[in-house]
Coordinates of C-alpha atoms in Angstrom, one line a residue:
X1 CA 24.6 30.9 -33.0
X2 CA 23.4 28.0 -35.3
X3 CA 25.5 25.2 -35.6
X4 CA 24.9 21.9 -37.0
X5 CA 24.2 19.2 -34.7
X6 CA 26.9 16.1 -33.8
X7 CA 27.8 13.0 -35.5
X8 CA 24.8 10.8 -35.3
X9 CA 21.7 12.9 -35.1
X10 CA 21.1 12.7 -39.0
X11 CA 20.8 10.1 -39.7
X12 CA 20.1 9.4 -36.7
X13 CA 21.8 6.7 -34.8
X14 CA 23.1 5.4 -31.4
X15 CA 26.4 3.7 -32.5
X16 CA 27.7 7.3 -33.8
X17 CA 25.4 9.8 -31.4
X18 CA 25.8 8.1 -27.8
X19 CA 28.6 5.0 -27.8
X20 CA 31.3 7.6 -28.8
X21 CA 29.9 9.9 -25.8
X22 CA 29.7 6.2 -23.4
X23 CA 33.6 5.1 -24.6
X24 CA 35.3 8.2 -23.8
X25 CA 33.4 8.7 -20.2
X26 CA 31.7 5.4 -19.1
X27 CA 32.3 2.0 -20.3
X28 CA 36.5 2.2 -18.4
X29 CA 35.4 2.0 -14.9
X30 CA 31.8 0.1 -15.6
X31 CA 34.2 -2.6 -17.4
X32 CA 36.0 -2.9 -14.2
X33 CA 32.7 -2.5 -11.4
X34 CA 31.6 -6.3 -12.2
X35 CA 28.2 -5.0 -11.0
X36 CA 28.2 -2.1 -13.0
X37 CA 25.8 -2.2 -16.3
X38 CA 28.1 -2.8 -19.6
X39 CA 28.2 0.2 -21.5
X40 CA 30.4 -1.2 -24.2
X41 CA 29.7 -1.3 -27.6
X42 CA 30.3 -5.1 -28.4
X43 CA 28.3 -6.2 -31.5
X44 CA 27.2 -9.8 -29.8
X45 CA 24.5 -11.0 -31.9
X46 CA 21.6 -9.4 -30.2
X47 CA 19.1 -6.5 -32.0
X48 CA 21.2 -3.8 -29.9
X49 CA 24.0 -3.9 -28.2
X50 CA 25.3 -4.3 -24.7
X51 CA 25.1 -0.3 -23.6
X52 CA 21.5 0.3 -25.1
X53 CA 20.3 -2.7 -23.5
X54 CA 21.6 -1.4 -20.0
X55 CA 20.5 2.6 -20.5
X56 CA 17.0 1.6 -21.7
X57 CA 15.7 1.0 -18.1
X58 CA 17.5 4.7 -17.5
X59 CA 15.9 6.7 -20.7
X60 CA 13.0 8.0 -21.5
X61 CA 10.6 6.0 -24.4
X62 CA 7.7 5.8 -25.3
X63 CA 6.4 2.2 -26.7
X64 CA 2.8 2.1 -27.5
X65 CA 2.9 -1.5 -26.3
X66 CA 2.7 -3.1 -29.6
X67 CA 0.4 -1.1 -31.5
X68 CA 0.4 2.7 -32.9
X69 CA -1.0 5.1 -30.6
X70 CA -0.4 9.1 -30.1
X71 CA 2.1 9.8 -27.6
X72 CA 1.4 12.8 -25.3
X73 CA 3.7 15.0 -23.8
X74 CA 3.6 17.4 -21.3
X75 CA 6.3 19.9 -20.4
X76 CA 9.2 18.8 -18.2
X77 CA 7.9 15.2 -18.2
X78 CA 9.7 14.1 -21.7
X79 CA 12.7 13.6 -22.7
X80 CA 15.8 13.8 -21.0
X81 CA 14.1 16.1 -18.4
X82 CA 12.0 13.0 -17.6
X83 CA 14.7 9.9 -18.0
X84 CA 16.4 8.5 -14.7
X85 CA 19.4 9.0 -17.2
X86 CA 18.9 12.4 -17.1
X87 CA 18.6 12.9 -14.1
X88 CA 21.5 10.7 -12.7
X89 CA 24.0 13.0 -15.4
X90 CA 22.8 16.4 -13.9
X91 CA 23.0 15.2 -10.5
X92 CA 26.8 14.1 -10.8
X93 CA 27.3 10.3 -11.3
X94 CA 30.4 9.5 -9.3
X95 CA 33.3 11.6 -11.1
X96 CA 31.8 12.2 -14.3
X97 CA 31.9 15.6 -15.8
X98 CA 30.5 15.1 -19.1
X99 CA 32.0 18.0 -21.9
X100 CA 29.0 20.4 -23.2
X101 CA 29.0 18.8 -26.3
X102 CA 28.9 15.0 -25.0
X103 CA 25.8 16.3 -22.4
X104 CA 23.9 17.6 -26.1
X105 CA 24.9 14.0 -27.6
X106 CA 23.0 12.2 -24.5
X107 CA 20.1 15.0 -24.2
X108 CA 19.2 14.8 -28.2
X109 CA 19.1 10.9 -27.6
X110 CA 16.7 11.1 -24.7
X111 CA 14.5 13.7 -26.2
X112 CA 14.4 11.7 -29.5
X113 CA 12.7 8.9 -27.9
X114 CA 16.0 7.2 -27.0
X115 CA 15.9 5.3 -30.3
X116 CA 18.5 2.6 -31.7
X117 CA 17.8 2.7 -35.2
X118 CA 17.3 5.9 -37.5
X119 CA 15.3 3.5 -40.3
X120 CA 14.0 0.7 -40.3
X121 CA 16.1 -0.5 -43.3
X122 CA 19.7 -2.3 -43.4
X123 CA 19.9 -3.2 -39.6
X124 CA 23.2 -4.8 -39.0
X125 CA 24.8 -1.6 -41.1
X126 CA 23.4 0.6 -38.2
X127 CA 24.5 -1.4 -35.9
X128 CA 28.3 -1.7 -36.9
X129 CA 27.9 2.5 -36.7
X130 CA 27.4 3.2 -40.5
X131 CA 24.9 5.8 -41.4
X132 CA 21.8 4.6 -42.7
X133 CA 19.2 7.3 -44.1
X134 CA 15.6 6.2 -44.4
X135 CA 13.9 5.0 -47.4
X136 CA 11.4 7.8 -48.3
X137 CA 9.1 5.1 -50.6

């Protein structure tokens, strides 16, 4: 059955696609592991916030170090099939038993190049979670 995707995948953005899926399962009992990574959604001042800096090193990118350049990509090794993040969530992370719906949130943001921003216009509206569709001139 065809359904429309969630909240956040157009346009595209992390604040509405992944911190909703992060408060409800995650950021509780990392706030209290002082350890843990912060998956909280605090806006502090910084180009992304607390939780996207602590997934990154978990998802799956691609950065053509600076300059444009083709990505590849090869079956099974993209994406969320590819991200320790991934792979940590289908393996069972502690307790955690993600709903259907909050495993598609994470999955479409790891197979969408685990982006922040959806455009590259009005920045600090994306990051307070308003929508933001791209500029097409």
């Amino acid at each position: 059955v065809i359904a429309p995707e969630p909240d956040g995948s157009n346009p595209f953005s992390y604040m509405r696609l992944v911190q909703p899926v992060l408060d409800r399962n995650c950021a509780g009992c990392h706030a209290k592991e002082p350890k843990a990574p912060r998956l909280d959604g605090t806006l502090d001042g910084r180009q992304w916030i607390p939780s996207y800096r602590s997934l990154r090193p978990f998802a799956f990118y691609y950065d053509g170090g600076g300059s444009f350049t083709e990505s590849k990509t090869y079956p099974g090794r993209f994406g969320a099939t590819a991200s320790r993040l991934g792979a940590m969530l289908s393996a069972g992370h502690h307790d955690v038993k993600l709903s259907p719906q909050d495993m598609r949130r994470i999955t479409l943001w790891l197979d969408c190049n685990s982006d922040f921003y959806g455009a590259y216009e009005n920045l600090p509206a994306q990051q307070k979670g308003q929508a933001v569709r791209p500029a097409l001139e």
